Coordinates of C-alpha atoms in Angstrom, one line a residue:
X731 CA -17.7 34.1 -4.3
X732 CA -19.6 32.0 -6.5
X733 CA -17.2 33.3 -9.5
X734 CA -14.2 32.4 -7.1
X735 CA -15.4 28.8 -6.7
X736 CA -16.2 28.7 -10.5
X737 CA -12.9 29.6 -11.4
X738 CA -11.2 27.0 -8.7
X739 CA -13.3 24.4 -10.2
X740 CA -12.2 25.4 -13.9
X741 CA -8.8 25.4 -12.5
X742 CA -8.8 22.1 -10.7
X743 CA -10.6 20.4 -13.9
X744 CA -10.5 16.5 -13.5
X745 CA -8.2 15.0 -16.4
X746 CA -9.3 11.6 -17.0
X747 CA -8.6 9.1 -20.0
X748 CA -11.4 6.1 -19.5
X749 CA -10.6 4.5 -22.5
X750 CA -6.9 4.2 -21.3
X751 CA -7.7 3.4 -17.9
X752 CA -10.0 0.3 -19.4
X753 CA -6.8 -0.8 -21.2
X754 CA -4.7 -0.2 -18.4
X755 CA -6.9 -2.2 -16.0
X756 CA -7.1 -5.2 -18.5
X757 CA -3.5 -5.1 -19.3
X758 CA -2.7 -4.4 -15.4
X759 CA -4.4 -7.8 -14.4
X760 CA -3.0 -9.8 -17.6
X761 CA 0.4 -8.6 -16.4
X762 CA -0.2 -9.3 -12.8
X763 CA -1.4 -13.4 -13.4
X764 CA 2.0 -13.5 -15.3
X765 CA 3.8 -12.2 -12.7
X766 CA 2.2 -14.4 -10.3
X767 CA 3.0 -17.4 -12.6
X768 CA 6.2 -16.7 -13.0
X769 CA 6.7 -16.0 -9.4
X770 CA 5.5 -19.4 -8.7
X771 CA 8.3 -21.0 -11.6
X772 CA 11.3 -19.4 -10.2
X773 CA 13.3 -20.4 -7.3
X774 CA 15.5 -22.7 -5.6
X775 CA 13.3 -25.4 -7.4
X776 CA 12.3 -24.7 -11.1
X777 CA 8.8 -25.5 -11.9
X778 CA 7.2 -25.5 -15.2
X779 CA 4.1 -23.2 -16.3
X780 CA 2.0 -26.2 -16.8
X781 CA 2.8 -27.7 -13.6
X782 CA 1.7 -24.9 -11.8
X783 CA -1.7 -25.0 -13.7
X784 CA -2.2 -28.5 -12.9
X785 CA -1.3 -28.0 -9.2
X786 CA -4.2 -25.2 -8.9
X787 CA -6.6 -26.9 -10.8
X788 CA -5.9 -30.3 -9.9
X789 CA -4.0 -30.5 -6.6
X790 CA -2.3 -33.7 -5.7
X791 CA -0.5 -33.9 -2.1
X792 CA 1.6 -36.7 -3.6
X793 CA 3.1 -34.8 -6.0
X794 CA 6.4 -32.6 -4.6
X795 CA 5.8 -29.8 -6.8
X796 CA 2.1 -29.8 -5.9
X797 CA 3.0 -29.2 -2.6
X798 CA 5.9 -26.5 -3.1
X799 CA 3.2 -24.5 -5.2
X800 CA -0.1 -24.7 -2.9
X801 CA 1.6 -24.8 0.5
X802 CA 4.8 -21.9 -0.1
X803 CA 4.6 -20.6 -3.2
X804 CA 1.2 -19.4 -4.4
X805 CA 0.2 -18.2 -0.3
X806 CA 3.2 -16.2 -0.6
X807 CA 2.8 -14.3 -3.9
X808 CA -0.9 -13.9 -3.1
X809 CA 0.2 -12.3 0.0
X810 CA 2.7 -10.2 -2.0
X811 CA 0.1 -9.1 -4.5
X812 CA -2.8 -8.3 -1.5
X813 CA -0.1 -6.3 0.5
X814 CA 0.9 -4.2 -2.8
X815 CA -2.7 -3.4 -3.5
X816 CA -3.3 -2.1 0.1
X817 CA 0.1 0.0 0.3
X818 CA -0.8 1.6 -3.3
X819 CA -4.2 1.9 -2.6
X820 CA -3.3 3.9 0.9
X821 CA -0.8 5.9 -0.9
X822 CA -3.5 7.0 -3.7
X823 CA -6.2 8.2 -1.1
X824 CA -3.5 9.8 1.1
X825 CA -2.1 12.0 -1.6
X826 CA -5.8 12.8 -3.0
X827 CA -6.6 13.6 0.6
X828 CA -3.6 15.5 1.7
X829 CA -2.9 17.2 -1.9
X830 CA 0.9 16.0 -1.0
X831 CA 2.5 14.2 -3.5
X832 CA 4.9 12.9 -1.3
X833 CA 2.4 11.2 1.0
X834 CA 2.9 7.5 1.6
X835 CA 2.2 5.1 4.7
X836 CA 5.6 4.4 5.3
X837 CA 6.3 8.2 5.3
X838 CA 4.0 9.5 7.5
X839 CA 4.2 7.7 10.5
X840 CA 1.3 4.4 9.6
X841 CA 4.0 1.9 8.9
X842 CA 6.3 2.7 12.0
X843 CA 3.2 3.0 14.1
X844 CA 1.8 -0.4 13.6
X845 CA 5.4 -1.8 13.6
X846 CA 5.6 -0.4 17.2
X847 CA 2.3 -2.3 18.1
X848 CA 3.9 -5.3 16.8
X849 CA 7.0 -5.1 18.9
X850 CA 4.7 -4.5 21.6
X851 CA 2.5 -7.7 20.6
X852 CA 5.8 -9.6 20.6
X853 CA 6.7 -8.3 24.1
X854 CA 3.6 -8.6 26.3
X855 CA 1.6 -11.5 24.4
X856 CA 3.6 -13.7 22.8
X857 CA 0.4 -16.1 22.0
X858 CA -1.6 -13.6 20.2
X859 CA -3.3 -14.9 17.2
X860 CA -3.0 -13.2 13.6
X861 CA -6.4 -11.3 14.2
X862 CA -5.0 -9.6 17.2
X863 CA -1.8 -8.9 15.7
X864 CA -3.8 -7.1 12.8
X865 CA -6.2 -5.3 15.0
X866 CA -3.1 -3.8 17.0
X867 CA -1.6 -3.0 13.7
X868 CA -4.5 -0.9 13.0
X869 CA -4.3 1.0 16.2
X870 CA -0.7 1.2 16.1
X871 CA -1.1 2.9 12.5
X872 CA -3.9 5.3 13.8
X873 CA -1.6 6.7 16.6
X874 CA 1.0 7.3 13.8
X875 CA -1.3 9.3 11.9
X876 CA -2.9 11.2 14.6
X877 CA 0.8 12.2 15.9
X878 CA 1.8 13.0 12.2
X879 CA -1.5 15.4 11.4
X880 CA -1.2 16.8 15.0
X881 CA 2.2 17.8 14.9
X882 CA 2.1 19.2 11.3
X883 CA -0.9 21.6 12.2
X884 CA 0.5 23.1 15.3
X885 CA 2.4 25.7 13.5
X886 CA 0.9 28.7 11.4
X887 CA -0.5 27.9 8.3
X888 CA -1.7 24.8 9.2
X889 CA -1.1 21.6 7.3
X890 CA 1.3 21.9 4.2
X891 CA 2.8 19.1 2.1
X892 CA 6.3 20.0 3.5
X893 CA 4.9 20.4 7.0
X894 CA 3.0 16.9 6.8
X895 CA 6.2 15.3 5.5
X896 CA 8.8 16.7 7.8
X897 CA 6.1 15.7 10.7
X898 CA 6.1 12.3 9.1
X899 CA 10.1 12.0 9.3
X900 CA 10.2 12.6 12.8
X901 CA 7.3 10.7 14.3
X902 CA 8.2 7.7 12.2
X903 CA 12.0 7.6 13.9
X904 CA 10.4 8.4 17.1
X905 CA 7.9 5.3 16.9
X906 CA 10.7 3.5 15.3
X907 CA 13.4 3.8 17.8
X908 CA 10.6 3.1 20.4
X909 CA 10.0 -0.1 18.9
X910 CA 13.6 -1.1 18.4
X911 CA 14.3 0.1 22.5
X912 CA 11.3 -2.3 23.2
X913 CA 12.7 -5.0 20.7
X914 CA 16.2 -4.9 22.9
X915 CA 15.1 -4.6 26.3
X916 CA 12.9 -7.7 25.6
X917 CA 15.2 -9.4 23.6
X918 CA 13.0 -9.8 20.6
X919 CA 15.4 -8.0 17.8
X920 CA 15.8 -11.6 15.8
X921 CA 11.9 -12.0 16.4
X922 CA 11.2 -8.6 14.8
X923 CA 13.9 -8.6 12.0
X924 CA 11.5 -9.9 9.7
X925 CA 8.9 -7.3 10.1
X926 CA 11.4 -4.5 10.4
X927 CA 13.2 -5.8 6.9
X928 CA 10.0 -6.4 5.2
X929 CA 9.0 -10.0 3.3
X930 CA 6.4 -12.3 2.7
X931 CA 8.3 -15.6 3.2
X932 CA 6.1 -17.4 5.7
X933 CA 2.7 -16.7 4.6
X934 CA -0.4 -19.2 4.7
X935 CA -3.6 -19.8 3.9
X936 CA -4.7 -19.1 7.5
X937 CA -3.6 -15.6 7.3
X938 CA -5.0 -14.8 3.8
X939 CA -8.3 -16.0 4.9
X940 CA -8.2 -13.0 7.4
X941 CA -6.4 -10.2 5.3
X942 CA -8.0 -11.0 2.0
X943 CA -11.4 -9.6 2.9
X944 CA -10.5 -7.0 5.3
X945 CA -8.2 -5.5 2.2
X946 CA -10.7 -6.2 -0.2
X947 CA -13.4 -4.4 1.8
X948 CA -10.9 -1.4 2.0
X949 CA -10.4 -1.4 -1.6
X950 CA -14.1 -1.5 -2.6
X951 CA -15.3 1.4 -0.1
X952 CA -12.1 3.2 -1.7
X953 CA -13.4 2.7 -5.3
X954 CA -17.1 4.0 -3.4
X955 CA -15.3 7.1 -2.3
X956 CA -13.2 7.7 -5.0
X957 CA -15.6 10.5 -6.9
X958 CA -15.4 12.2 -3.7
X959 CA -11.9 11.9 -3.4
X960 CA -11.4 13.4 -6.9
X961 CA -13.4 16.3 -5.6
X962 CA -11.7 16.4 -2.4
X963 CA -8.3 16.5 -4.5
X964 CA -9.2 20.1 -5.6
X965 CA -8.9 21.2 -2.0
X966 CA -11.4 21.5 0.6
X967 CA -12.9 25.0 -0.3
X968 CA -13.9 23.6 -3.6
X969 CA -15.1 20.8 -1.8
X970 CA -17.4 22.4 0.4
X971 CA -18.5 25.0 -2.6
X972 CA -20.0 21.9 -4.5
X973 CA -21.5 20.3 -1.4
X974 CA -19.2 17.8 -0.4
X975 CA -19.5 16.7 3.6
X976 CA -15.8 16.8 3.8
X977 CA -15.1 15.7 7.5
X978 CA -17.5 12.7 6.9
X979 CA -15.5 11.8 3.9
X980 CA -12.0 12.2 5.5
X981 CA -12.9 10.4 8.3
X982 CA -14.2 7.5 5.9
X983 CA -11.1 7.4 3.8
X984 CA -8.9 8.1 7.0
X985 CA -10.2 4.8 8.3
X986 CA -9.7 2.8 5.2
X987 CA -6.0 4.2 4.9
X988 CA -5.7 2.8 8.5
X989 CA -7.2 -0.5 7.7
X990 CA -5.1 -0.9 4.3
X991 CA -2.0 0.1 6.1
X992 CA -2.6 -1.8 9.4
X993 CA -3.2 -4.8 7.6
X994 CA -0.6 -4.8 5.0
X995 CA 2.3 -4.3 7.9
X996 CA 0.9 -6.8 9.9
X997 CA 1.6 -9.2 7.2
X998 CA 4.6 -8.4 5.6
X999 CA 6.2 -5.5 8.0
X1000 CA 7.1 -1.8 7.4
X1001 CA 7.4 -1.5 3.4
X1002 CA 8.0 2.0 2.2
X1003 CA 7.5 3.5 -1.2
X1004 CA 4.9 1.4 -2.8
X1005 CA 2.2 3.8 -2.1
X1006 CA 4.6 6.6 -3.1
X1007 CA 5.4 5.4 -6.4
X1008 CA 2.2 3.5 -7.9
X1009 CA -0.1 6.2 -7.6
X1010 CA 2.3 9.0 -9.8
X1011 CA 2.7 6.4 -12.4
X1012 CA -1.0 5.3 -12.4
X1013 CA -1.7 9.0 -12.4
X1014 CA 0.4 9.6 -15.5
X1015 CA -1.4 7.4 -17.4
X1016 CA -5.1 7.6 -16.5
X1017 CA -5.2 11.4 -15.5
X1018 CA -6.3 12.7 -12.4
X1019 CA -9.9 10.9 -11.5
X1020 CA -9.7 8.7 -8.7
X1021 CA -12.2 6.3 -10.0
X1022 CA -9.5 5.4 -12.3
X1023 CA -6.5 5.7 -10.3
X1024 CA -8.0 3.7 -7.2
X1025 CA -8.4 0.5 -9.1
X1026 CA -5.6 0.9 -11.4
X1027 CA -3.0 1.8 -8.4
X1028 CA -4.3 -1.7 -6.7
X1029 CA -3.4 -3.7 -9.7
X1030 CA 0.0 -2.1 -10.1
X1031 CA 0.7 -2.0 -6.6
X1032 CA 0.2 -6.0 -6.6
X1033 CA 2.4 -6.2 -9.6
X1034 CA 5.1 -4.5 -8.1
X1035 CA 5.2 -6.0 -5.0
X1036 CA 5.1 -9.6 -6.5
X1037 CA 7.9 -8.6 -9.0
X1038 CA 10.0 -7.6 -6.1
X1039 CA 9.5 -10.5 -4.1
X1040 CA 10.4 -12.5 -7.2
X1041 CA 13.9 -10.7 -7.4
X1042 CA 14.3 -10.7 -4.1
X1043 CA 14.2 -14.5 -3.7
X1044 CA 16.2 -15.1 -7.1
X1045 CA 18.8 -12.2 -6.9
X1046 CA 21.1 -14.1 -4.3
X1047 CA 19.8 -17.6 -4.1
X1048 CA 19.4 -19.4 -1.8
X1049 CA 19.4 -16.7 0.0
X1050 CA 16.6 -14.0 0.5
X1051 CA 17.0 -10.7 0.2
X1052 CA 14.7 -8.2 2.2
X1053 CA 11.5 -7.1 0.1
X1054 CA 11.6 -3.7 1.5
X1055 CA 15.4 -3.2 0.1
X1056 CA 14.3 -4.0 -3.5
X1057 CA 11.5 -1.5 -3.1
X1058 CA 13.6 1.2 -1.3
X1059 CA 16.1 0.7 -4.3
X1060 CA 13.5 2.1 -6.6
X1061 CA 11.8 4.4 -4.3
X1062 CA 14.4 6.6 -2.8
X1063 CA 15.7 8.0 -6.1
X1064 CA 11.7 8.1 -6.8
X1065 CA 11.6 10.1 -3.8
X1066 CA 14.5 12.2 -4.3
X1067 CA 12.8 13.1 -8.0
X1068 CA 9.8 14.2 -6.6
X1069 CA 11.3 16.5 -3.7
X1070 CA 13.3 18.2 -6.3
X1071 CA 10.4 19.0 -8.2
X1072 CA 9.3 20.9 -5.3
X1073 CA 6.2 19.2 -4.8
X1074 CA 3.6 20.0 -7.8
X1075 CA -0.1 19.5 -6.9
X1076 CA -1.6 16.3 -8.1
X1077 CA -4.8 17.8 -9.8

């Protein structure tokens, strides 16, 4: 038994690049700042970089450019950055926990569950504040996750990557249909169109004051458990052999996923593929150590969402293209590429 465990550990040796990871984090953070400044500068009203800096440092409400920056564009891009980080980190955690390279909150029922909860809010409690919407999104995401993992484990052989993916597709279709049915019955299709297509327009400072602490706490907890996640990604047998309390670790990490996915969907709607693509790109750059994958995924998820939102705003100005559609244009080919590879293991 001991020899078997030792062999498994050697076969699943952590491939880490600390030096590369440090450089990637620093470059990613610089790229994120540059992306936010670029996103604020472009649009229907073009604004100079220096004007953006002056508005942030020395805000003057009498200047029109300052009002555009501080009231509309800056909260919007900060919202895009925070939800990009939330989606990417939740995807990385799910891929590590399930050893499923196709895992993503949008593909495994979490986003659909949160969207169904949003439909219920609009139908039965139109006066709900944003905090209530976020909490109900957590609950909806949890229901979606329970249905997916419940269905995936019903057949013989237990949970496998392909079963989880198929169960996720089925549950997502079911919950999305229920949400659309509620929207049609209560004539809410126009109100829910924003969350269905996905977008960050309309993000304000009041919403950011709620979502930013929630997402930051989730990411911090994910970083704290990143070493345990690395061990868990070897497989449950190896993790137990190394003395890990796998059930406790899974409960904590799954709670983090629900919090991050629920918070992100409550702000921007059901955007898929961010949590699928970013962890794979980061894993290619920094290795299989989740102590680097988690923070790097947060940074690059933010960059991806900010750039996607910038493209959505400018590609057909003055009209806006849904951010979800922009991300899907990249995500669908990426998903097909991964599926064609046959779901190679992640560690």
